[in-house]
PDB file of C-alpha atoms in Angstrom:
ATOM      1  CA  MET A   6     123.450 134.550 197.990  1.00 54.00           C
ATOM      2  CA  SER A   7     120.726 135.428 195.358  1.00 59.00           C
ATOM      3  CA  ALA A   8     120.169 132.779 192.673  1.00 60.00           C
ATOM      4  CA  PRO A   9     122.372 133.318 189.517  1.00 60.00           C
ATOM      5  CA  GLN A  10     120.713 135.030 186.525  1.00 59.00           C
ATOM      6  CA  PRO A  11     119.647 132.764 183.640  1.00 61.00           C
ATOM      7  CA  VAL A  12     122.004 133.766 180.903  1.00 61.00           C
ATOM      8  CA  ARG A  13     119.939 135.124 177.578  1.00 59.00           C
ATOM      9  CA  PRO A  14     121.033 133.582 174.446  1.00 61.00           C
ATOM     10  CA  ARG A  15     122.500 136.338 172.165  1.00 61.00           C
ATOM     11  CA  ASN A  16     120.598 137.367 169.341  1.00 64.00           C
ATOM     12  CA  PRO A  17     123.309 136.747 166.304  1.00 60.00           C
ATOM     13  CA  ALA A  18     121.032 138.839 163.968  1.00 58.00           C
ATOM     14  CA  ARG A  19     121.315 141.555 166.509  1.00 59.00           C
ATOM     15  CA  SER A  20     125.030 141.361 166.968  1.00 58.00           C
ATOM     16  CA  ARG A  21     125.165 141.284 163.045  1.00 57.00           C
ATOM     17  CA  ARG A  22     123.366 144.221 162.795  1.00 60.00           C
ATOM     18  CA  GLY A  23     125.745 146.281 165.418  1.00 65.00           C
ATOM     19  CA  LEU A  24     128.645 145.017 163.850  1.00 61.00           C
ATOM     20  CA  SER A  25     127.600 145.975 160.530  1.00 79.00           C
ATOM     21  CA  ARG A  26     126.662 149.480 161.856  1.00 79.00           C
ATOM     22  CA  LYS A  27     130.049 149.822 163.173  1.00 77.00           C
ATOM     23  CA  ARG A  28     131.680 148.714 159.848  1.00 78.00           C
ATOM     24  CA  HIS A  29     129.674 151.205 158.004  1.00 82.00           C
ATOM     25  CA  ARG A  30     130.329 153.993 160.273  1.00 85.00           C
ATOM     26  CA  GLY A  31     134.209 153.444 159.696  1.00 87.00           C
ATOM     27  CA  LEU A  32     133.688 153.453 155.737  1.00 89.00           C
ATOM     28  CA  SER A  33     134.867 156.569 153.898  1.00 92.00           C
ATOM     29  CA  LEU A  34     131.889 159.010 153.227  1.00 93.00           C
ATOM     30  CA  GLN A  35     132.594 158.597 149.576  1.00 93.00           C
ATOM     31  CA  VAL A  36     132.102 154.786 149.643  1.00 93.00           C
ATOM     32  CA  TRP A  37     128.770 155.100 151.776  1.00 94.00           C
ATOM     33  CA  ALA A  38     127.257 157.890 150.154  1.00 94.00           C
ATOM     34  CA  ARG A  39     127.533 155.725 146.737  1.00 94.00           C
ATOM     35  CA  GLN A  40     125.886 152.981 148.697  1.00 94.00           C
ATOM     36  CA  VAL A  41     123.255 155.240 149.757  1.00 94.00           C
ATOM     37  CA  VAL A  42     122.553 157.106 146.608  1.00 96.00           C
ATOM     38  CA  ARG A  43     122.473 153.869 144.701  1.00 96.00           C
ATOM     39  CA  ALA A  44     119.724 152.266 147.370  1.00 95.00           C
ATOM     40  CA  ARG A  45     117.636 155.763 147.332  1.00 96.00           C
ATOM     41  CA  MET A  46     117.717 155.289 143.381  1.00 97.00           C
ATOM     42  CA  ASP A  47     116.750 151.743 143.477  1.00 97.00           C
ATOM     43  CA  ARG A  48     113.714 152.830 145.313  1.00 97.00           C
ATOM     44  CA  TRP A  49     112.669 155.822 143.099  1.00 97.00           C
ATOM     45  CA  GLU A  50     112.866 153.436 140.285  1.00 97.00           C
ATOM     46  CA  LYS A  51     110.577 150.910 141.756  1.00 97.00           C
ATOM     47  CA  GLU A  52     108.139 153.728 142.792  1.00 97.00           C
ATOM     48  CA  LEU A  53     108.253 155.346 139.524  1.00 96.00           C
ATOM     49  CA  GLY A  54     107.598 151.474 138.185  1.00 96.00           C
ATOM     50  CA  LEU A  55     104.465 150.922 140.185  1.00 96.00           C
ATOM     51  CA  LEU A  56     103.152 154.574 139.077  1.00 94.00           C
ATOM     52  CA  GLN A  57     102.864 153.372 135.732  1.00 94.00           C
ATOM     53  CA  LYS A  58     100.466 150.379 136.941  1.00 94.00           C
ATOM     54  CA  LYS A  59      98.451 152.344 139.501  1.00 91.00           C
ATOM     55  CA  GLN A  60      98.153 156.025 140.021  1.00 90.00           C
ATOM     56  CA  ASP A  61      95.792 156.432 143.178  1.00 87.00           C
ATOM     57  CA  ALA A  62      96.818 158.809 146.123  1.00 85.00           C
ATOM     58  CA  ASP A  63      99.266 156.368 148.006  1.00 89.00           C
ATOM     59  CA  THR A  64     101.122 155.731 144.863  1.00 92.00           C
ATOM     60  CA  ILE A  65     101.565 159.106 143.846  1.00 91.00           C
ATOM     61  CA  HIS A  66     102.319 160.146 147.733  1.00 90.00           C
ATOM     62  CA  ASP A  67     105.138 156.865 147.934  1.00 94.00           C
ATOM     63  CA  VAL A  68     106.762 157.904 144.355  1.00 95.00           C
ATOM     64  CA  ARG A  69     106.879 161.662 145.772  1.00 93.00           C
ATOM     65  CA  VAL A  70     108.459 160.341 149.287  1.00 92.00           C
ATOM     66  CA  ALA A  71     111.028 158.104 147.392  1.00 95.00           C
ATOM     67  CA  GLY A  72     112.159 161.235 144.967  1.00 95.00           C
ATOM     68  CA  ARG A  73     112.526 163.520 148.290  1.00 93.00           C
ATOM     69  CA  ARG A  74     114.746 160.642 149.829  1.00 93.00           C
ATOM     70  CA  LEU A  75     117.138 160.701 146.824  1.00 96.00           C
ATOM     71  CA  ARG A  76     116.998 164.679 146.547  1.00 95.00           C
ATOM     72  CA  SER A  77     117.950 164.758 150.108  1.00 93.00           C
ATOM     73  CA  ALA A  78     120.842 162.166 149.735  1.00 95.00           C
ATOM     74  CA  LEU A  79     122.102 163.789 146.594  1.00 95.00           C
ATOM     75  CA  ARG A  80     122.069 167.360 148.483  1.00 93.00           C
ATOM     76  CA  HIS A  81     123.761 166.267 151.200  1.00 94.00           C
ATOM     77  CA  LEU A  82     126.319 163.793 149.824  1.00 94.00           C
ATOM     78  CA  GLU A  83     126.964 166.049 146.751  1.00 92.00           C
ATOM     79  CA  PRO A  84     130.645 166.862 147.683  1.00 93.00           C
ATOM     80  CA  CYS A  85     131.312 162.942 147.463  1.00 93.00           C
ATOM     81  CA  LEU A  86     129.644 162.393 143.987  1.00 93.00           C
ATOM     82  CA  PRO A  87     130.778 163.608 140.561  1.00 90.00           C
ATOM     83  CA  ALA A  88     130.512 167.195 140.315  1.00 75.00           C
ATOM     84  CA  HIS A  89     127.270 168.552 138.485  1.00 89.00           C
ATOM     85  CA  GLU A  90     125.985 164.973 137.711  1.00 92.00           C
ATOM     86  CA  ALA A  91     124.278 164.849 141.427  1.00 93.00           C
ATOM     87  CA  GLU A  92     122.789 168.247 140.715  1.00 93.00           C
ATOM     88  CA  SER A  93     121.543 167.176 137.385  1.00 93.00           C
ATOM     89  CA  VAL A  94     119.716 164.089 138.915  1.00 95.00           C
ATOM     90  CA  ARG A  95     118.495 166.181 141.687  1.00 94.00           C
ATOM     91  CA  LEU A  96     116.772 168.781 139.393  1.00 95.00           C
ATOM     92  CA  ALA A  97     115.229 166.307 137.032  1.00 95.00           C
ATOM     93  CA  ALA A  98     113.683 164.592 140.302  1.00 95.00           C
ATOM     94  CA  ARG A  99     112.688 167.912 141.639  1.00 94.00           C
ATOM     95  CA  LYS A 100     110.652 168.641 138.390  1.00 93.00           C
ATOM     96  CA  PHE A 101     109.005 165.515 138.335  1.00 94.00           C
ATOM     97  CA  SER A 102     107.840 166.023 141.921  1.00 92.00           C
ATOM     98  CA  ARG A 103     106.695 169.151 141.476  1.00 91.00           C
ATOM     99  CA  LEU A 104     104.364 167.958 138.539  1.00 89.00           C
ATOM    100  CA  LEU A 105     102.923 165.186 140.947  1.00 91.00           C
ATOM    101  CA  GLY A 106     102.479 167.920 143.534  1.00 90.00           C
ATOM    102  CA  GLU A 107      99.930 169.523 141.444  1.00 90.00           C
ATOM    103  CA  ALA A 108      98.119 166.485 141.572  1.00 89.00           C
ATOM    104  CA  ARG A 109      98.602 166.020 145.235  1.00 88.00           C
ATOM    105  CA  ASP A 110      97.329 169.602 145.936  1.00 90.00           C
ATOM    106  CA  LEU A 111      94.071 169.067 143.936  1.00 91.00           C
ATOM    107  CA  ASP A 112      93.677 165.910 146.247  1.00 89.00           C
ATOM    108  CA  ILE A 113      93.931 168.211 148.980  1.00 90.00           C
ATOM    109  CA  LEU A 114      91.463 170.769 147.516  1.00 90.00           C
ATOM    110  CA  VAL A 115      89.164 167.871 146.651  1.00 89.00           C
ATOM    111  CA  GLU A 116      88.973 166.514 150.027  1.00 88.00           C
ATOM    112  CA  ASN A 117      88.404 169.908 151.464  1.00 87.00           C
ATOM    113  CA  VAL A 118      85.655 170.589 149.207  1.00 87.00           C
ATOM    114  CA  ASN A 119      83.705 167.031 149.967  1.00 85.00           C
ATOM    115  CA  SER A 120      83.982 167.803 153.698  1.00 82.00           C
ATOM    116  CA  VAL A 121      82.032 171.136 153.171  1.00 79.00           C
ATOM    117  CA  ALA A 122      79.756 169.847 150.413  1.00 76.00           C
ATOM    118  CA  GLY A 123      76.539 168.422 151.535  1.00 64.00           C
ATOM    119  CA  ARG A 124      73.574 167.678 149.005  1.00 56.00           C
ATOM    120  CA  SER A 125      74.644 166.036 145.568  1.00 54.00           C
ATOM    121  CA  GLY A 126      73.484 169.260 143.959  1.00 65.00           C
ATOM    122  CA  SER A 127      75.664 171.355 145.913  1.00 73.00           C
ATOM    123  CA  PRO A 128      77.763 173.548 143.611  1.00 75.00           C
ATOM    124  CA  LEU A 129      80.682 172.366 145.826  1.00 83.00           C
ATOM    125  CA  THR A 130      80.222 168.727 144.584  1.00 85.00           C
ATOM    126  CA  ARG A 131      80.475 170.007 140.836  1.00 86.00           C
ATOM    127  CA  LEU A 132      83.717 171.889 141.377  1.00 88.00           C
ATOM    128  CA  ALA A 133      85.093 168.654 143.442  1.00 90.00           C
ATOM    129  CA  GLN A 134      84.204 166.841 140.133  1.00 90.00           C
ATOM    130  CA  ARG A 135      86.016 169.001 138.031  1.00 91.00           C
ATOM    131  CA  LEU A 136      89.025 169.156 140.458  1.00 92.00           C
ATOM    132  CA  MET A 137      89.221 165.332 140.291  1.00 92.00           C
ATOM    133  CA  ALA A 138      89.379 165.593 136.410  1.00 94.00           C
ATOM    134  CA  ARG A 139      91.921 167.786 136.224  1.00 93.00           C
ATOM    135  CA  ARG A 140      93.829 165.740 138.914  1.00 92.00           C
ATOM    136  CA  ASP A 141      93.587 162.671 136.941  1.00 92.00           C
ATOM    137  CA  GLU A 142      94.510 164.636 133.905  1.00 92.00           C
ATOM    138  CA  ARG A 143      97.934 166.146 135.566  1.00 91.00           C
ATOM    139  CA  VAL A 144      98.466 162.298 136.661  1.00 92.00           C
ATOM    140  CA  ARG A 145      98.258 161.187 133.117  1.00 91.00           C
ATOM    141  CA  GLN A 146     100.342 163.998 131.890  1.00 90.00           C
ATOM    142  CA  SER A 147     103.273 162.755 134.383  1.00 93.00           C
ATOM    143  CA  LEU A 148     103.380 158.922 133.070  1.00 95.00           C
ATOM    144  CA  PRO A 149     105.478 159.779 129.786  1.00 95.00           C
ATOM    145  CA  GLU A 150     107.979 161.776 132.390  1.00 94.00           C
ATOM    146  CA  ALA A 151     108.284 159.055 134.551  1.00 96.00           C
ATOM    147  CA  ARG A 152     108.764 156.507 131.542  1.00 96.00           C
ATOM    148  CA  LEU A 153     111.555 159.018 130.485  1.00 96.00           C
ATOM    149  CA  LEU A 154     112.965 159.021 133.702  1.00 96.00           C
ATOM    150  CA  LEU A 155     113.146 155.270 133.844  1.00 96.00           C
ATOM    151  CA  ARG A 156     115.245 155.511 130.719  1.00 96.00           C
ATOM    152  CA  ARG A 157     117.476 157.970 131.870  1.00 96.00           C
ATOM    153  CA  LEU A 158     118.051 155.997 135.402  1.00 96.00           C
ATOM    154  CA  PRO A 159     120.918 153.557 133.971  1.00 95.00           C
ATOM    155  CA  LEU A 160     122.894 156.540 132.468  1.00 95.00           C
ATOM    156  CA  TRP A 161     122.476 158.583 135.891  1.00 95.00           C
ATOM    157  CA  ARG A 162     124.054 155.419 137.879  1.00 95.00           C
ATOM    158  CA  ARG A 163     127.142 155.216 135.251  1.00 94.00           C
ATOM    159  CA  ARG A 164     127.596 158.853 135.329  1.00 93.00           C
ATOM    160  CA  LEU A 165     127.362 159.115 139.369  1.00 93.00           C
ATOM    161  CA  ARG A 166     129.702 155.929 139.644  1.00 89.00           C
ATOM    162  CA  LEU A 167     127.207 153.963 141.558  1.00 88.00           C
TER     163      LEU A 167
ATOM    164  CA  MET B   8     127.936 175.035 156.571  1.00 52.00           C
ATOM    165  CA  ALA B   9     131.020 172.875 157.580  1.00 65.00           C
ATOM    166  CA  THR B  10     131.489 170.742 154.784  1.00 86.00           C
ATOM    167  CA  LEU B  11     131.930 166.939 154.014  1.00 91.00           C
ATOM    168  CA  ARG B  12     134.929 165.514 153.921  1.00 92.00           C
ATOM    169  CA  PRO B  13     134.778 162.930 151.567  1.00 93.00           C
ATOM    170  CA  THR B  14     137.819 160.521 152.399  1.00 92.00           C
ATOM    171  CA  LYS B  15     137.184 160.703 155.983  1.00 93.00           C
ATOM    172  CA  SER B  16     134.891 158.523 157.766  1.00 93.00           C
ATOM    173  CA  VAL B  17     130.998 158.434 157.794  1.00 94.00           C
ATOM    174  CA  GLU B  18     131.277 158.832 161.685  1.00 93.00           C
ATOM    175  CA  THR B  19     133.766 161.942 161.636  1.00 93.00           C
ATOM    176  CA  ASN B  20     131.737 163.728 159.151  1.00 94.00           C
ATOM    177  CA  PHE B  21     128.553 163.030 161.119  1.00 94.00           C
ATOM    178  CA  ARG B  22     130.281 164.260 164.320  1.00 94.00           C
ATOM    179  CA  ARG B  23     131.650 167.748 162.418  1.00 93.00           C
ATOM    180  CA  VAL B  24     128.501 168.561 160.002  1.00 93.00           C
ATOM    181  CA  VAL B  25     125.185 167.227 162.097  1.00 94.00           C
ATOM    182  CA  PRO B  26     125.654 169.364 165.301  1.00 94.00           C
ATOM    183  CA  ARG B  27     126.027 172.616 163.198  1.00 94.00           C
ATOM    184  CA  LEU B  28     122.913 171.955 161.170  1.00 94.00           C
ATOM    185  CA  LEU B  29     121.218 170.890 164.617  1.00 96.00           C
ATOM    186  CA  ARG B  30     121.935 173.977 166.118  1.00 96.00           C
ATOM    187  CA  ARG B  31     121.177 176.276 163.321  1.00 95.00           C
ATOM    188  CA  TYR B  32     117.711 174.462 163.164  1.00 97.00           C
ATOM    189  CA  PHE B  33     116.763 174.918 166.647  1.00 96.00           C
ATOM    190  CA  ARG B  34     117.961 178.464 166.722  1.00 96.00           C
ATOM    191  CA  ARG B  35     115.308 179.124 163.941  1.00 95.00           C
ATOM    192  CA  GLY B  36     112.776 177.165 165.798  1.00 96.00           C
ATOM    193  CA  ARG B  37     113.253 179.365 168.974  1.00 95.00           C
ATOM    194  CA  ARG B  38     113.176 182.345 166.889  1.00 94.00           C
ATOM    195  CA  LEU B  39     109.804 181.669 165.405  1.00 94.00           C
ATOM    196  CA  ALA B  40     108.450 180.418 168.579  1.00 93.00           C
ATOM    197  CA  GLN B  41     109.220 183.799 170.333  1.00 91.00           C
ATOM    198  CA  SER B  42     107.397 186.006 167.446  1.00 91.00           C
ATOM    199  CA  GLN B  43     104.079 185.589 165.668  1.00 88.00           C
ATOM    200  CA  PRO B  44     105.533 184.513 162.267  1.00 94.00           C
ATOM    201  CA  PRO B  45     103.310 184.862 159.221  1.00 95.00           C
ATOM    202  CA  ASN B  46     102.043 181.584 157.503  1.00 93.00           C
ATOM    203  CA  GLU B  47     105.033 181.935 154.987  1.00 94.00           C
ATOM    204  CA  GLU B  48     107.780 181.859 157.444  1.00 95.00           C
ATOM    205  CA  LEU B  49     106.294 179.057 158.907  1.00 96.00           C
ATOM    206  CA  HIS B  50     106.095 177.447 155.489  1.00 95.00           C
ATOM    207  CA  ARG B  51     109.715 178.011 155.011  1.00 96.00           C
ATOM    208  CA  PHE B  52     110.528 176.316 158.360  1.00 97.00           C
ATOM    209  CA  ARG B  53     108.577 173.475 157.270  1.00 96.00           C
ATOM    210  CA  ILE B  54     110.950 172.852 154.492  1.00 94.00           C
ATOM    211  CA  ARG B  55     114.037 173.622 156.862  1.00 95.00           C
ATOM    212  CA  THR B  56     112.382 170.978 159.308  1.00 96.00           C
ATOM    213  CA  LYS B  57     111.995 168.402 156.245  1.00 93.00           C
ATOM    214  CA  ARG B  58     115.604 168.962 155.523  1.00 92.00           C
ATOM    215  CA  MET B  59     116.737 168.517 158.832  1.00 95.00           C
ATOM    216  CA  ARG B  60     114.786 165.293 158.981  1.00 95.00           C
ATOM    217  CA  TYR B  61     116.116 164.096 155.838  1.00 94.00           C
ATOM    218  CA  VAL B  62     119.612 164.493 157.017  1.00 94.00           C
ATOM    219  CA  ALA B  63     118.961 162.742 160.137  1.00 95.00           C
ATOM    220  CA  GLU B  64     117.015 159.963 158.411  1.00 94.00           C
ATOM    221  CA  LEU B  65     120.286 159.351 156.205  1.00 93.00           C
ATOM    222  CA  TYR B  66     122.394 158.792 159.552  1.00 94.00           C
ATOM    223  CA  GLN B  67     119.503 157.088 161.384  1.00 93.00           C
ATOM    224  CA  GLU B  68     120.520 153.496 160.393  1.00 88.00           C
ATOM    225  CA  LEU B  69     124.246 153.937 161.649  1.00 91.00           C
ATOM    226  CA  PHE B  70     123.465 155.789 164.762  1.00 92.00           C
ATOM    227  CA  PRO B  71     119.528 154.553 165.427  1.00 92.00           C
ATOM    228  CA  ARG B  72     119.389 155.158 169.111  1.00 91.00           C
ATOM    229  CA  LEU B  73     120.820 158.445 169.119  1.00 92.00           C
ATOM    230  CA  LEU B  74     118.274 159.928 166.129  1.00 94.00           C
ATOM    231  CA  LYS B  75     115.348 157.815 166.367  1.00 94.00           C
ATOM    232  CA  ASP B  76     113.289 160.462 168.678  1.00 93.00           C
ATOM    233  CA  ALA B  77     114.621 163.295 166.492  1.00 95.00           C
ATOM    234  CA  VAL B  78     113.468 161.887 163.414  1.00 96.00           C
ATOM    235  CA  ASP B  79     110.012 161.316 165.094  1.00 96.00           C
ATOM    236  CA  GLU B  80     109.904 164.807 166.465  1.00 96.00           C
ATOM    237  CA  PHE B  81     110.910 166.290 162.971  1.00 96.00           C
ATOM    238  CA  ARG B  82     108.073 164.225 161.225  1.00 96.00           C
ATOM    239  CA  GLY B  83     105.666 165.332 163.651  1.00 96.00           C
ATOM    240  CA  ILE B  84     106.455 169.052 163.065  1.00 97.00           C
ATOM    241  CA  GLN B  85     106.751 168.718 159.567  1.00 96.00           C
ATOM    242  CA  GLN B  86     103.410 167.206 159.567  1.00 95.00           C
ATOM    243  CA  ILE B  87     101.714 169.647 161.520  1.00 97.00           C
ATOM    244  CA  LEU B  88     103.302 172.587 159.311  1.00 97.00           C
ATOM    245  CA  GLY B  89     102.243 170.396 156.207  1.00 95.00           C
ATOM    246  CA  SER B  90      98.561 170.539 156.953  1.00 95.00           C
ATOM    247  CA  LEU B  91      98.837 174.361 157.842  1.00 96.00           C
ATOM    248  CA  GLN B  92     100.214 174.840 154.318  1.00 94.00           C
ATOM    249  CA  ASP B  93      97.890 172.644 152.840  1.00 93.00           C
ATOM    250  CA  GLN B  94      95.246 175.150 154.372  1.00 94.00           C
ATOM    251  CA  CYS B  95      96.733 178.288 153.243  1.00 94.00           C
ATOM    252  CA  MET B  96      96.621 176.397 149.623  1.00 93.00           C
ATOM    253  CA  VAL B  97      92.859 175.690 150.003  1.00 93.00           C
ATOM    254  CA  MET B  98      92.190 179.476 151.186  1.00 94.00           C
ATOM    255  CA  ALA B  99      94.199 181.043 148.461  1.00 94.00           C
ATOM    256  CA  TYR B 100      92.342 178.806 145.825  1.00 92.00           C
ATOM    257  CA  PHE B 101      88.945 179.836 147.183  1.00 92.00           C
ATOM    258  CA  GLU B 102      90.111 183.346 147.915  1.00 93.00           C
ATOM    259  CA  ARG B 103      90.686 183.795 143.918  1.00 92.00           C
ATOM    260  CA  ARG B 104      87.638 181.977 142.750  1.00 89.00           C
ATOM    261  CA  LEU B 105      85.162 183.965 145.281  1.00 90.00           C
ATOM    262  CA  MET B 106      85.986 187.048 143.038  1.00 89.00           C
ATOM    263  CA  ASP B 107      84.777 185.375 139.772  1.00 89.00           C
ATOM    264  CA  VAL B 108      81.725 183.844 141.584  1.00 87.00           C
ATOM    265  CA  ARG B 109      78.181 185.462 140.730  1.00 87.00           C
ATOM    266  CA  THR B 110      75.495 183.298 142.228  1.00 88.00           C
ATOM    267  CA  PRO B 111      75.025 183.595 145.862  1.00 89.00           C
ATOM    268  CA  ALA B 112      74.322 179.874 146.638  1.00 86.00           C
ATOM    269  CA  ARG B 113      78.158 179.499 145.062  1.00 86.00           C
ATOM    270  CA  GLN B 114      79.387 182.406 147.195  1.00 90.00           C
ATOM    271  CA  VAL B 115      77.831 180.915 150.414  1.00 89.00           C
ATOM    272  CA  GLU B 116      79.339 177.474 149.805  1.00 87.00           C
ATOM    273  CA  TYR B 117      82.730 178.898 149.142  1.00 90.00           C
ATOM    274  CA  LEU B 118      82.742 181.075 152.072  1.00 92.00           C
ATOM    275  CA  ARG B 119      82.003 177.841 154.244  1.00 90.00           C
ATOM    276  CA  VAL B 120      85.227 176.265 152.702  1.00 90.00           C
ATOM    277  CA  LEU B 121      87.150 179.501 153.658  1.00 93.00           C
ATOM    278  CA  HIS B 122      85.773 179.433 156.965  1.00 93.00           C
ATOM    279  CA  ARG B 123      86.448 175.892 157.749  1.00 92.00           C
ATOM    280  CA  ALA B 124      90.143 176.432 156.022  1.00 93.00           C
ATOM    281  CA  ARG B 125      90.755 179.252 158.646  1.00 95.00           C
ATOM    282  CA  MET B 126      89.658 177.813 161.439  1.00 96.00           C
ATOM    283  CA  ARG B 127      91.754 174.798 160.717  1.00 95.00           C
ATOM    284  CA  GLN B 128      94.796 177.268 159.822  1.00 95.00           C
ATOM    285  CA  ASN B 129      94.470 178.839 163.236  1.00 95.00           C
ATOM    286  CA  SER B 130      93.923 175.675 165.233  1.00 97.00           C
ATOM    287  CA  LEU B 131      97.298 174.039 163.415  1.00 97.00           C
ATOM    288  CA  ARG B 132      99.207 177.312 164.175  1.00 97.00           C
ATOM    289  CA  LYS B 133      98.480 176.641 168.079  1.00 96.00           C
ATOM    290  CA  VAL B 134      99.551 172.998 167.608  1.00 97.00           C
ATOM    291  CA  PHE B 135     102.770 173.824 166.247  1.00 96.00           C
ATOM    292  CA  PHE B 136     103.713 176.325 169.075  1.00 96.00           C
ATOM    293  CA  ARG B 137     102.594 173.917 171.684  1.00 96.00           C
ATOM    294  CA  ARG B 138     104.522 171.234 170.072  1.00 96.00           C
ATOM    295  CA  TRP B 139     107.702 173.468 169.834  1.00 96.00           C
ATOM    296  CA  ALA B 140     107.750 174.448 173.506  1.00 95.00           C
ATOM    297  CA  ARG B 141     107.091 170.960 174.478  1.00 94.00           C
ATOM    298  CA  LEU B 142     110.481 169.900 172.153  1.00 94.00           C
ATOM    299  CA  GLU B 143     112.169 172.519 174.166  1.00 94.00           C
ATOM    300  CA  ARG B 144     111.055 171.140 177.492  1.00 94.00           C
ATOM    301  CA  THR B 145     112.228 167.541 176.624  1.00 93.00           C
ATOM    302  CA  GLY B 146     115.736 169.092 175.904  1.00 93.00           C
ATOM    303  CA  LEU B 147     116.205 167.005 172.924  1.00 94.00           C
ATOM    304  CA  GLU B 148     118.739 169.831 171.060  1.00 94.00           C
ATOM    305  CA  LYS B 149     120.878 169.082 174.495  1.00 94.00           C
ATOM    306  CA  ASN B 150     120.434 165.562 174.409  1.00 93.00           C
ATOM    307  CA  LEU B 151     121.391 165.067 170.818  1.00 94.00           C
ATOM    308  CA  LEU B 152     124.475 167.350 170.910  1.00 94.00           C
ATOM    309  CA  GLY B 153     125.658 165.394 173.912  1.00 93.00           C
ATOM    310  CA  GLY B 154     125.047 162.001 172.146  1.00 92.00           C
ATOM    311  CA  ILE B 155     126.736 163.148 169.187  1.00 91.00           C
ATOM    312  CA  ARG B 156     129.992 164.452 170.867  1.00 82.00           C
ATOM    313  CA  LYS B 157     130.456 161.297 173.033  1.00 72.00           C
TER     314      LYS B 157
END
């Protein structure tokens, strides 16, 4: 007869997560949708706030990702949210994302140019500098828009009944 | 598209809606992999992949084991096609600028950038098709649909 297997202690955190998932799966889609959209809107708000302090490539990327996640939740869960409000928030988020997208495209161009430009006097080096300046200008232009979005977020939360 | 039913549970909606999205996604991918699509079509498929990935991520917290591999695969495909789109953007930019450049030294530099972007573009296309073939071999679609039906 083989030795009895040692009883592994239950991980209470893991059990809680499993129960929580089961509970959430059983929620009505409408209730869950509001939780999800609220969480994603909170995240987007946090990233917009960080953008005011720092405008490097990583911060821009994080703001865009948070915006995309919010937009995808709004698009997929639109039947569960007040009519037209979800679309209005989604379009505002998309407009802002496109503004930052121009800055991101310029980052890509600069990266490609720098990888080919060799010596410091190369025409490509000067082009890279101009592209960086244009990129910084785009980012600066996006900051007032970000502040406007931050001011509108409480109204959107009320309208979406989050 | 199957519409969501807000008063039904998350699980009921997930099992109704997500399989149709997956089938449509894989059908499009298969069609692309069997043809020689232009980069614009691959760009559209990248957007489709992004949307598929975001829907999967939405439900991933509730169905982690079922969706983890799918989200990873969609992310991988999206990154490859995203890099391809970046190179297309670089090429479009420098092709436009080349038309206005007069100095030979600058023309040479711009042509070098274009050549590099073109090489990267071709390589990324191959990477995508190889990745898709591997995805089909793993049977991800069948596993996902089977898991959702349970």
